[in-house]
Tab-separated table of C-alpha atoms in Angstrom:
chain	number	residue	atom	x	y	z
A	1	MET	CA	7.051	6.555	48.217
A	2	ALA	CA	5.395	6.071	44.807
A	3	ARG	CA	2.228	8.016	44.119
A	4	LYS	CA	-0.847	6.138	42.892
A	5	VAL	CA	-2.793	8.109	40.344
A	6	ASN	CA	-5.881	7.835	38.254
A	7	VAL	CA	-4.721	7.900	34.630
A	8	GLY	CA	-7.782	9.792	33.441
A	9	ALA	CA	-7.306	12.458	36.084
A	10	MET	CA	-3.608	12.598	35.323
A	11	VAL	CA	-4.138	13.223	31.659
A	12	ALA	CA	-6.718	15.864	32.543
A	13	HIS	CA	-3.814	17.745	34.153
A	14	ASP	CA	-5.320	17.779	37.658
A	15	VAL	CA	-2.386	16.117	39.362
A	16	PHE	CA	0.171	18.388	37.733
A	17	LYS	CA	-0.900	21.734	39.113
A	18	LEU	CA	1.658	22.965	41.538
A	19	ASP	CA	-0.448	25.982	42.419
A	20	THR	CA	-3.786	25.452	44.107
A	21	SER	CA	-5.310	28.827	43.312
A	22	PRO	CA	-8.479	28.820	41.174
A	23	MET	CA	-7.867	28.839	37.429
A	24	GLN	CA	-8.311	32.257	35.892
A	25	VAL	CA	-8.817	33.199	32.261
A	26	VAL	CA	-6.506	35.976	31.123
A	27	GLN	CA	-6.206	37.792	27.804
A	28	ILE	CA	-2.746	37.282	26.273
A	29	PRO	CA	-1.580	39.012	23.071
A	30	LEU	CA	-1.261	36.549	20.184
A	31	GLU	CA	2.318	37.647	19.578
A	32	GLN	CA	3.242	36.319	23.018
A	33	LEU	CA	1.776	32.842	22.291
A	34	ILE	CA	4.403	30.564	20.757
A	35	VAL	CA	3.962	27.171	19.078
A	36	ASN	CA	4.799	24.111	21.147
A	37	GLU	CA	7.799	22.401	19.540
A	38	HIS	CA	6.383	18.982	20.455
A	39	ASN	CA	3.101	19.543	18.650
A	40	PHE	CA	2.739	17.122	15.698
A	41	PHE	CA	-0.978	17.615	15.073
A	42	THR	CA	-2.150	19.338	11.892
A	43	VAL	CA	-3.006	23.027	12.301
A	44	GLU	CA	-4.012	23.715	8.695
A	45	ASP	CA	-7.491	24.383	7.284
A	46	VAL	CA	-8.818	26.575	10.094
A	47	GLN	CA	-11.222	28.613	7.959
A	48	GLU	CA	-14.223	26.591	9.110
A	49	LEU	CA	-13.161	27.065	12.731
A	50	ALA	CA	-12.736	30.813	12.141
A	51	ASP	CA	-16.229	31.026	10.651
A	52	ASP	CA	-17.666	29.233	13.693
A	53	ILE	CA	-15.867	31.621	16.054
A	54	THR	CA	-17.339	34.581	14.125
A	55	LEU	CA	-20.869	33.213	14.507
A	56	ASN	CA	-20.771	31.673	17.958
A	57	GLY	CA	-17.684	32.984	19.667
A	58	LEU	CA	-14.827	30.974	21.202
A	59	TYR	CA	-16.156	28.042	23.201
A	60	SER	CA	-13.102	27.486	25.403
A	61	PRO	CA	-9.901	29.362	26.200
A	62	LEU	CA	-6.443	28.208	25.193
A	63	THR	CA	-4.245	26.352	27.675
A	64	VAL	CA	-0.691	27.676	27.942
A	65	CYS	CA	2.326	27.593	30.224
A	66	ALA	CA	5.013	30.162	30.882
A	67	ALA	CA	7.996	29.927	28.500
A	68	GLY	CA	10.123	32.804	29.852
A	69	GLU	CA	10.852	36.305	28.542
A	70	GLY	CA	7.158	37.153	28.604
A	71	LYS	CA	6.216	34.327	26.224
A	72	TYR	CA	3.704	31.528	26.719
A	73	ARG	CA	3.903	28.105	25.102
A	74	ILE	CA	0.628	26.688	23.783
A	75	VAL	CA	-0.373	23.338	25.264
A	76	ALA	CA	-3.929	23.195	23.871
A	77	GLY	CA	-5.272	25.579	21.220
A	78	HIS	CA	-2.892	25.785	18.243
A	79	ARG	CA	-5.769	25.812	15.743
A	80	ARG	CA	-7.765	28.297	17.821
A	81	ARG	CA	-4.808	30.679	17.902
A	82	LYS	CA	-4.406	30.454	14.120
A	83	ALA	CA	-8.132	31.009	13.579
A	84	LEU	CA	-8.098	34.095	15.816
A	85	GLU	CA	-5.118	35.422	13.902
A	86	LEU	CA	-6.974	34.807	10.638
A	87	LEU	CA	-9.867	36.879	12.008
A	88	GLY	CA	-7.533	39.743	12.858
A	89	ARG	CA	-7.834	39.354	16.631
A	90	LYS	CA	-4.985	40.782	18.728
A	91	ASP	CA	-5.263	38.563	21.812
A	92	ALA	CA	-6.789	35.305	23.037
A	93	PRO	CA	-8.378	34.118	26.302
A	94	CYS	CA	-5.977	31.714	28.008
A	95	ILE	CA	-5.643	29.582	31.121
A	96	VAL	CA	-2.034	29.594	32.349
A	97	LYS	CA	-0.973	26.289	33.910
A	98	THR	CA	2.177	25.014	35.525
A	99	TYR	CA	3.348	21.408	34.942
A	100	ASP	CA	5.781	19.435	37.055
A	101	GLY	CA	7.765	18.163	34.067
A	102	GLU	CA	8.060	18.064	30.291
A	103	ASP	CA	6.384	14.654	30.285
A	104	SER	CA	3.340	16.067	32.078
A	105	GLU	CA	3.074	18.867	29.528
A	106	MET	CA	3.332	16.330	26.667
A	107	VAL	CA	0.488	14.250	28.102
A	108	ALA	CA	-1.671	17.370	28.377
A	109	LEU	CA	-0.902	18.406	24.801
A	110	ILE	CA	-1.780	14.992	23.418
A	111	GLN	CA	-4.915	14.529	25.467
A	112	SER	CA	-6.316	17.916	24.489
A	113	ASN	CA	-6.126	16.928	20.805
A	114	LEU	CA	-7.409	13.390	21.329
A	115	THR	CA	-10.638	14.700	22.799
A	116	SER	CA	-11.262	17.706	20.577
A	117	ARG	CA	-10.756	16.604	16.963
A	118	GLU	CA	-10.808	13.739	14.482
A	119	LEU	CA	-7.273	12.447	13.981
A	120	THR	CA	-5.545	10.832	11.027
A	121	TYR	CA	-3.982	7.394	11.516
A	122	TYR	CA	-0.524	8.965	11.565
A	123	GLU	CA	-1.510	11.474	14.253
A	124	LYS	CA	-3.008	8.732	16.410
A	125	MET	CA	0.138	6.630	15.972
A	126	GLN	CA	2.348	9.568	16.958
A	127	ALA	CA	0.111	10.159	19.971
A	128	VAL	CA	0.631	6.535	21.067
A	129	VAL	CA	4.417	6.734	20.665
A	130	LEU	CA	4.862	10.053	22.488
A	131	LEU	CA	2.291	9.259	25.142
A	132	GLU	CA	4.115	6.005	25.891
A	133	LYS	CA	7.397	7.888	26.212
A	134	ALA	CA	5.831	10.442	28.564
A	135	LEU	CA	4.155	7.826	30.756
A	136	ARG	CA	7.384	5.835	31.056
A	137	SER	CA	9.141	9.010	32.120
A	138	MET	CA	6.496	9.574	34.787
A	139	LYS	CA	6.939	6.036	36.102
A	140	GLU	CA	10.645	6.725	36.486
A	141	ARG	CA	9.732	9.830	38.514
A	142	GLY	CA	7.656	7.713	40.871
A	143	VAL	CA	4.163	8.039	39.396
A	144	GLU	CA	2.589	4.607	39.691
A	145	LEU	CA	0.469	3.351	36.805
A	146	PRO	CA	-1.504	0.217	37.744
A	147	GLY	CA	-1.883	-2.448	35.037
A	148	ARG	CA	-0.255	-2.718	31.629
A	149	LEU	CA	1.040	0.449	29.989
A	150	ARG	CA	-0.375	-0.652	26.626
A	151	ASP	CA	-3.857	-0.837	28.133
A	152	HIS	CA	-3.544	2.769	29.329
A	153	LEU	CA	-2.437	3.852	25.862
A	154	ALA	CA	-5.335	1.977	24.238
A	155	GLU	CA	-7.777	3.680	26.592
A	156	GLN	CA	-6.466	7.150	25.805
A	157	VAL	CA	-6.595	6.754	21.990
A	158	SER	CA	-9.855	4.728	22.049
A	159	GLU	CA	-8.292	1.733	20.295
A	160	SER	CA	-7.748	-1.905	21.186
A	161	ALA	CA	-4.459	-3.066	22.697
A	162	SER	CA	-3.673	-4.985	19.481
A	163	ALA	CA	-4.261	-1.842	17.389
A	164	VAL	CA	-1.870	0.067	19.664
A	165	HIS	CA	0.729	-2.699	19.243
A	166	ARG	CA	0.362	-2.410	15.465
A	167	MET	CA	0.949	1.351	15.616
A	168	GLN	CA	4.063	0.841	17.729
A	169	TYR	CA	5.408	-1.756	15.279
A	170	ILE	CA	4.808	0.456	12.238
A	171	HIS	CA	6.493	3.440	13.877
A	172	LYS	CA	9.501	1.348	14.874
A	173	ASN	CA	10.044	-0.531	11.592
A	174	LEU	CA	8.898	1.811	8.813
A	175	SER	CA	11.551	3.954	7.119
A	176	PRO	CA	11.451	7.732	7.676
A	177	ALA	CA	10.440	8.335	4.037
A	178	LEU	CA	7.523	5.900	4.291
A	179	LEU	CA	6.457	7.345	7.645
A	180	ASP	CA	6.300	10.703	5.912
A	181	ALA	CA	4.212	9.126	3.131
A	182	LEU	CA	1.826	7.843	5.813
A	183	ARG	CA	1.691	11.327	7.338
A	184	ARG	CA	0.809	12.835	3.940
A	185	GLU	CA	-1.737	10.004	3.439
A	186	GLN	CA	-0.022	8.670	0.304
A	187	ILE	CA	-0.356	5.239	1.881
A	188	GLY	CA	-2.885	3.886	4.345
A	189	GLU	CA	-2.709	1.823	7.502
A	190	SER	CA	-2.741	-1.605	5.783
A	191	VAL	CA	-0.021	-0.720	3.278
A	192	ALA	CA	2.096	0.815	6.061
A	193	ASP	CA	1.765	-2.382	8.089
A	194	GLU	CA	2.798	-4.577	5.147
A	195	LEU	CA	5.795	-2.352	4.434
A	196	ALA	CA	6.814	-2.358	8.103
A	197	HIS	CA	7.016	-6.156	7.908
A	198	SER	CA	9.170	-5.967	4.751
A	199	PRO	CA	12.972	-5.861	4.488
A	200	LYS	CA	14.838	-2.627	3.848
A	201	LYS	CA	15.309	-3.307	0.127
A	202	VAL	CA	11.565	-3.713	-0.431
A	203	GLN	CA	10.862	-0.507	1.491
A	204	GLU	CA	13.401	1.342	-0.661
A	205	GLU	CA	11.673	0.013	-3.790
A	206	PHE	CA	8.334	1.469	-2.674
A	207	GLU	CA	9.920	4.744	-1.649
A	208	GLN	CA	10.934	5.088	-5.304
A	209	ARG	CA	7.478	4.068	-6.540
A	210	LEU	CA	5.817	6.676	-4.357
A	211	ALA	CA	8.318	9.290	-5.499
A	212	ARG	CA	7.202	8.535	-9.077
A	213	GLY	CA	3.580	9.115	-8.084
A	214	GLU	CA	2.491	5.467	-8.259
A	215	THR	CA	-0.410	4.121	-6.217
A	216	VAL	CA	0.632	1.373	-3.810
A	217	ARG	CA	-1.658	-1.471	-2.739
A	218	THR	CA	-1.156	-4.149	-0.075
A	219	GLN	CA	-0.991	-6.897	-2.718
A	220	ASP	CA	1.834	-5.016	-4.451
A	221	VAL	CA	3.855	-5.038	-1.232
A	222	LYS	CA	3.161	-8.733	-0.597
A	223	ALA	CA	4.232	-9.653	-4.130
A	224	ALA	CA	7.460	-7.669	-3.806
A	225	ARG	CA	8.193	-9.139	-0.387
A	226	ASP	CA	7.694	-12.732	-1.546
A	227	LYS	CA	10.077	-12.485	-4.475
A	228	PRO	CA	13.819	-12.953	-3.922
A	229	THR	CA	15.634	-9.804	-2.842
A	230	VAL	CA	18.733	-10.658	-4.858
A	231	SER	CA	19.628	-10.054	-8.483
A	232	ASP	CA	17.950	-12.020	-11.249
A	233	GLY	CA	21.359	-13.368	-12.264
A	234	VAL	CA	21.884	-14.997	-8.872
A	235	VAL	CA	18.418	-16.600	-8.951
A	236	ASP	CA	18.868	-17.880	-12.524
A	237	ALA	CA	22.312	-19.288	-11.735
A	238	PHE	CA	20.877	-21.101	-8.718
A	239	LEU	CA	17.992	-22.566	-10.749
A	240	LEU	CA	20.354	-23.709	-13.496
A	241	ARG	CA	22.788	-25.377	-11.098
A	242	HIS	CA	20.455	-26.942	-8.571
A	243	ILE	CA	17.056	-27.312	-10.267
A	244	ALA	CA	17.438	-27.509	-14.051
A	245	LYS	CA	20.753	-29.378	-14.171
A	246	GLY	CA	20.316	-32.778	-15.806
A	247	HIS	CA	16.844	-31.886	-17.090
A	248	GLU	CA	17.760	-29.255	-19.705
A	249	ALA	CA	16.547	-31.239	-22.743
A	250	ALA	CA	13.137	-32.024	-21.213
A	251	LEU	CA	12.697	-28.440	-19.962
A	252	TYR	CA	13.616	-27.057	-23.383
A	253	ARG	CA	11.031	-29.206	-25.170
A	254	VAL	CA	8.240	-28.232	-22.760
A	255	LEU	CA	9.010	-24.526	-22.563
A	256	HIS	CA	9.945	-23.942	-26.193
A	257	ASP	CA	6.978	-25.807	-27.600
A	258	ARG	CA	4.479	-24.198	-25.230
A	259	GLN	CA	5.920	-20.753	-24.741
A	260	ARG	CA	2.535	-19.060	-25.300
A	261	MET	CA	0.777	-21.007	-22.568
A	262	ALA	CA	0.157	-19.447	-19.152
A	263	ALA	CA	2.763	-20.347	-16.537
A	264	ILE	CA	0.229	-22.025	-14.269
A	265	GLN	CA	-0.817	-24.393	-17.089
A	266	LEU	CA	2.782	-25.513	-17.543
A	267	ILE	CA	3.397	-26.376	-13.894
A	268	PRO	CA	2.445	-30.106	-14.208
A	269	GLU	CA	4.671	-30.518	-17.274
A	270	ILE	CA	7.593	-28.734	-15.613
A	271	LYS	CA	7.247	-30.954	-12.555
A	272	SER	CA	7.227	-33.979	-14.854
A	273	ALA	CA	10.319	-32.765	-16.704
A	274	LEU	CA	12.116	-32.290	-13.371
A	275	HIS	CA	10.904	-35.701	-12.102
A	276	PHE	CA	9.616	-33.696	-9.160
A	277	TYR	CA	8.855	-35.480	-5.947
A	278	GLY	CA	9.944	-32.867	-3.425
A	279	TYR	CA	13.358	-32.304	-1.911
A	280	GLN	CA	14.627	-30.575	1.190
A	281	GLY	CA	18.162	-30.428	2.507
A	282	PHE	CA	21.729	-29.371	1.768
A	283	THR	CA	23.661	-29.905	-1.439
A	284	SER	CA	27.294	-30.841	-1.501
A	285	GLU	CA	28.182	-27.123	-1.611
A	286	GLY	CA	26.200	-26.464	1.558
A	287	VAL	CA	23.308	-24.799	-0.282
A	288	TRP	CA	19.995	-25.241	1.553
A	289	PHE	CA	16.739	-25.284	-0.379
A	290	ASP	CA	13.302	-26.809	-0.169
A	291	LEU	CA	11.503	-27.700	-3.395
A	292	ASN	CA	8.002	-28.576	-2.285
A	293	GLY	CA	4.409	-28.524	-3.455
A	294	SER	CA	4.067	-24.748	-3.108
A	295	GLY	CA	7.335	-23.845	-4.806
A	296	LEU	CA	10.941	-23.216	-3.939
A	297	GLU	CA	12.373	-21.773	-0.740
A	298	VAL	CA	16.078	-20.976	-0.453
A	299	LYS	CA	17.987	-19.919	2.666
A	300	LYS	CA	21.492	-20.081	1.267
A	301	PRO	CA	23.229	-18.502	-0.701
A	302	PHE	CA	20.271	-16.077	-0.654
A	303	GLN	CA	16.939	-15.908	1.138
A	304	GLY	CA	13.890	-15.992	-1.060
A	305	LYS	CA	10.792	-17.825	-2.216
A	306	LEU	CA	9.525	-18.691	-5.700
A	307	SER	CA	6.100	-20.087	-6.474
A	308	TRP	CA	5.845	-22.734	-9.173
A	309	SER	CA	4.464	-20.102	-11.559
A	310	GLN	CA	7.523	-17.937	-10.885
A	311	ILE	CA	9.804	-20.931	-11.444
A	312	VAL	CA	8.154	-21.554	-14.826
A	313	GLN	CA	8.544	-17.896	-15.822
A	314	ARG	CA	12.232	-17.843	-14.902
A	315	LEU	CA	12.948	-21.130	-16.685
A	316	ARG	CA	11.069	-19.824	-19.736
A	317	GLY	CA	13.261	-16.725	-19.709
A	318	MET	CA	16.357	-18.960	-19.666
A	319	VAL	CA	15.090	-20.828	-22.718
A	320	GLU	CA	14.459	-17.567	-24.580
A	321	SER	CA	17.894	-16.216	-23.653
A	322	GLY	CA	19.670	-19.445	-24.593
A	323	LYS	CA	20.760	-20.384	-21.064
A	324	ILE	CA	18.750	-23.591	-21.493
A	325	ALA	CA	19.543	-24.754	-25.039
A	326	PRO	CA	18.232	-27.686	-27.122
A	327	PRO	CA	20.338	-30.864	-27.175
A	328	ALA	CA	23.098	-30.752	-29.765
A	329	ASP	CA	21.761	-33.779	-31.637
A	330	GLU	CA	18.157	-32.554	-31.757
A	331	PRO	CA	17.014	-29.664	-33.977
A	332	ALA	CA	14.665	-27.068	-32.586
A	333	PRO	CA	11.010	-28.250	-32.686
A	334	GLU	CA	9.990	-25.681	-35.319
A	335	ALA	CA	12.833	-26.679	-37.660
A	336	GLN	CA	12.046	-30.336	-37.098
A	337	ALA	CA	8.345	-29.830	-37.893
A	338	LEU	CA	9.079	-27.867	-41.056
A	339	ARG	CA	11.551	-30.463	-42.282
A	340	GLN	CA	9.022	-33.229	-41.706
A	341	LEU	CA	6.306	-31.267	-43.554
A	342	ASP	CA	8.604	-30.723	-46.546
A	343	GLU	CA	9.429	-34.429	-46.742
A	344	GLN	CA	5.770	-35.464	-46.540
A	345	MET	CA	4.665	-32.976	-49.193
A	346	GLN	CA	7.380	-34.083	-51.612
A	347	GLN	CA	6.301	-37.685	-51.055
A	348	ALA	CA	2.654	-36.781	-51.721
A	349	VAL	CA	3.581	-35.271	-55.110
A	350	ALA	CA	6.204	-37.778	-56.234
A	351	GLU	CA	4.742	-41.083	-55.024
A	352	LEU	CA	1.072	-41.393	-55.935
A	353	PRO	CA	-0.647	-44.238	-54.094
A	354	GLN	CA	-2.398	-46.962	-56.090
A	355	VAL	CA	-5.389	-47.215	-53.766
A	356	ASN	CA	-7.511	-44.822	-51.799
A	357	GLY	CA	-9.436	-46.467	-49.003
A	358	ASN	CA	-11.657	-45.361	-46.195
A	359	GLY	CA	-9.653	-44.045	-43.208
A	360	HIS	CA	-6.590	-43.172	-45.297
A	361	VAL	CA	-4.030	-41.161	-43.281
A	362	CYS	CA	-3.347	-37.650	-44.582
A	363	VAL	CA	0.334	-37.718	-45.556
A	364	THR	CA	0.880	-34.024	-44.882
A	365	GLY	CA	-0.550	-34.206	-41.401
A	366	LEU	CA	-2.701	-31.181	-42.160
A	367	ASN	CA	-5.837	-32.731	-40.738
A	368	PRO	CA	-5.913	-32.181	-36.942
A	369	TYR	CA	-7.038	-35.803	-36.455
A	370	GLY	CA	-4.556	-37.382	-38.879
A	371	VAL	CA	-7.311	-38.601	-41.233
A	372	CYS	CA	-8.167	-36.841	-44.478
A	373	GLY	CA	-11.966	-36.689	-44.825
A	374	SER	CA	-11.729	-35.701	-48.477
A	375	ALA	CA	-9.563	-38.719	-49.278
A	376	GLN	CA	-12.129	-41.018	-47.679
A	377	CYS	CA	-14.913	-39.782	-49.976
A	378	CYS	CA	-12.892	-39.303	-53.167
A	379	GLY	CA	-12.581	-41.784	-56.017
A	380	GLN	CA	-9.235	-40.432	-57.261
A	381	PRO	CA	-6.179	-42.656	-56.573
A	382	TYR	CA	-4.376	-40.038	-54.437
A	383	ALA	CA	-3.591	-39.982	-50.743
A	384	CYS	CA	-4.065	-36.226	-50.498
A	385	CYS	CA	-5.575	-33.307	-52.365
A	386	MET	CA	-2.028	-31.957	-52.471
A	387	ALA	CA	-1.182	-34.469	-55.194
A	388	CYS	CA	-4.512	-34.316	-57.089
A	389	PRO	CA	-4.691	-31.991	-60.148
A	390	GLU	CA	-8.480	-32.325	-60.538
A	391	PRO	CA	-10.747	-29.496	-59.244
A	392	CYS	CA	-13.725	-30.649	-57.177
A	393	ASN	CA	-16.171	-29.501	-54.522
A	394	ILE	CA	-14.818	-31.763	-51.763
A	395	HIS	CA	-11.293	-30.383	-51.889
A	396	CYS	CA	-9.853	-30.421	-48.371
A	397	GLY	CA	-9.283	-26.654	-48.395
A	398	TYR	CA	-5.826	-26.786	-46.930
A	399	LEU	CA	-4.149	-26.560	-50.349
A	400	PRO	CA	-6.109	-24.984	-53.256
A	401	LYS	CA	-3.951	-26.685	-55.930
A	402	PRO	CA	-0.944	-29.023	-56.219
A	403	GLN	CA	2.331	-27.431	-55.229
A	404	PRO	CA	5.985	-28.387	-55.224
A	405	ALA	CA	7.848	-28.576	-51.935
A	406	PRO	CA	7.251	-25.195	-50.357
A	407	VAL	CA	9.723	-22.474	-49.482
A	408	TRP	CA	9.042	-21.244	-45.957
A	409	HIS	CA	9.313	-17.623	-44.811
A	410	PRO	CA	9.364	-16.362	-41.187
A	411	TYR	CA	6.463	-14.123	-40.206
A	412	PRO	CA	6.255	-11.168	-39.531
A	413	ASP	CA	9.846	-10.575	-40.702
A	414	GLU	CA	8.707	-11.486	-44.217
A	415	LYS	CA	5.112	-10.988	-45.380
A	416	PRO	CA	3.058	-12.390	-48.319
A	417	GLU	CA	1.668	-10.250	-51.094
A	418	GLU	CA	-1.634	-8.511	-50.432
A	419	GLY	CA	-4.502	-10.953	-51.171
A	420	GLN	CA	-2.236	-13.974	-51.495
A	421	THR	CA	-3.407	-17.386	-50.228
A	422	VAL	CA	-0.595	-19.202	-48.448
A	423	LEU	CA	-0.016	-22.253	-46.316
A	424	THR	CA	0.807	-21.191	-42.757
A	425	LEU	CA	2.346	-22.770	-39.684
A	426	SER	CA	0.902	-21.275	-36.493
A	427	ARG	CA	0.850	-21.916	-32.777
A	428	ASN	CA	-2.022	-22.562	-30.398
A	429	ASN	CA	-2.468	-23.796	-26.843
A	430	TYR	CA	-3.139	-27.386	-27.853
A	431	ASN	CA	-0.919	-28.292	-30.847
A	432	ARG	CA	2.808	-27.926	-31.317
A	433	GLY	CA	2.185	-26.843	-34.896
A	434	ASN	CA	-1.015	-26.022	-36.709
A	435	TYR	CA	-1.049	-25.883	-40.533
A	436	ALA	CA	-3.763	-24.092	-42.491
A	437	ALA	CA	-4.306	-22.070	-45.657
A	438	TYR	CA	-5.191	-18.393	-45.176
A	439	VAL	CA	-5.603	-15.296	-47.334
A	440	TYR	CA	-3.272	-12.471	-46.261
A	441	ARG	CA	-4.978	-9.073	-46.389
A	442	ALA	CA	-4.256	-5.750	-44.626
A	443	GLY	CA	-1.984	-7.374	-42.092
A	444	GLY	CA	-4.534	-10.050	-41.134
A	445	TRP	CA	-5.290	-13.679	-41.973
A	446	TYR	CA	-8.643	-14.626	-43.532
A	447	LEU	CA	-10.303	-17.941	-44.348
A	448	PRO	CA	-10.197	-18.625	-48.117
A	449	GLU	CA	-13.895	-19.531	-47.983
A	450	PHE	CA	-14.746	-16.125	-46.452
A	451	PRO	CA	-12.076	-13.728	-47.749
A	452	ASP	CA	-14.052	-10.615	-46.753
A	453	ASP	CA	-15.313	-11.330	-43.219
A	454	GLY	CA	-13.442	-14.459	-42.164
A	455	LEU	CA	-10.726	-12.702	-40.115
A	456	MET	CA	-8.934	-15.243	-37.909
A	457	THR	CA	-6.963	-14.744	-34.691
A	458	VAL	CA	-3.916	-16.928	-35.289
A	459	ASP	CA	-0.283	-16.788	-34.238
A	460	VAL	CA	1.399	-17.383	-37.617
A	461	ARG	CA	5.120	-18.148	-37.421
A	462	TRP	CA	5.906	-19.362	-40.981
A	463	TRP	CA	4.207	-19.196	-44.393
A	464	SER	CA	4.733	-20.718	-47.832
A	465	ALA	CA	4.724	-18.356	-50.823
A	466	GLU	CA	3.888	-20.931	-53.489
A	467	LEU	CA	0.270	-19.885	-54.008
A	468	PRO	CA	-0.409	-16.857	-56.304
A	469	PRO	CA	-2.740	-14.003	-55.329
A	470	GLU	CA	-6.391	-14.528	-56.148
A	471	GLU	CA	-7.705	-12.603	-59.121
A	472	GLY	CA	-9.590	-9.476	-58.103
A	473	SER	CA	-8.249	-9.523	-54.536
A	474	LYS	CA	-7.975	-6.237	-52.741
């Protein structure tokens, strides 16, 4: 017939005494007290305990059980034994108990530590796991535990049932190396939980990070878990075949022309280039994917998720590597812009207009608004200051003096002379190409009007070397 027990009394060892004689404290030599092989609690840093024993004496005796050959196995008091040894004591006061099974002894060992010290998360988790194992063993021996086992565990470790469930999940699903990292407090409870919910490959990645001494945060684990767990080549091949196919020209124009823009800013343009309206289903090859408002989810041939920002980054990498190339009949945007600028400048020099009216369009396109303000206010019969040989105080500033069709040099592969004023082609977040005249000095670009303190932050890609250095430049 099953025995009904009070769990609290059971853990307090009362139901496990086979002898009914009063408990007696006996002095046992320290050399006869052996460590319990099931003890997982930390026994380091006992100096403070030793100091307290020196001042106030030992508050309670150790609890032990006979281990044969004159030895006694410690059930409660591993730190006390070590502190006494540190103090040079030869023996320790002990209460010798007898337990009716290994599971009963395990419960006693765990409970004595739960009530006498502050535990780490790892120690509390181990207590839950081993206490559960011991209580299940007792149930098999006929000890009846009313109610849910998890509720009993929660009561013993002073945690909620959900917290106990979390500990059980972490212990079951975390790799041995990461469990050891939790024990050594390299990672905390939240990181351990995120890793326990991650696939084996992600856990292996963070084992390596921890081995290199890196600090791991929960957001790092989430980011690694959300990215595809297959090679970049497989992901790129999938995007090329099932996402980018048929849209290469449009994707190239968007990504090549705006390669400096943040990925999130490019999302609307990428969606437009893909004619995105959302798709879910199987392709003719049996590949399942879902391209929706939040990104891309694939379940075959690999399992993974990509946000729209990640899609943009991967497509941008394909453009840079040449996997997404410009159409054969269309030159690259930079080459096209430079060719157009050359043609317009040659026209400005060779074909002088007969009239100069208000609102005249700047033939070089140097004005950001397409209208040359200098030409509107000037009485000379030229469309642009580029073609005018006369010095004046309303010169547009883009070109200090008339020049022939320029020769363009890539920057920074080729650099102007120190102090030289040149026409530059640069990039920004708003224009495909931005043309301006700058003075090159000490590796930086300065406004001609302020050659000493007019340092500009510009992304120069090309420059024309037709303008000579200014006299007296440094």
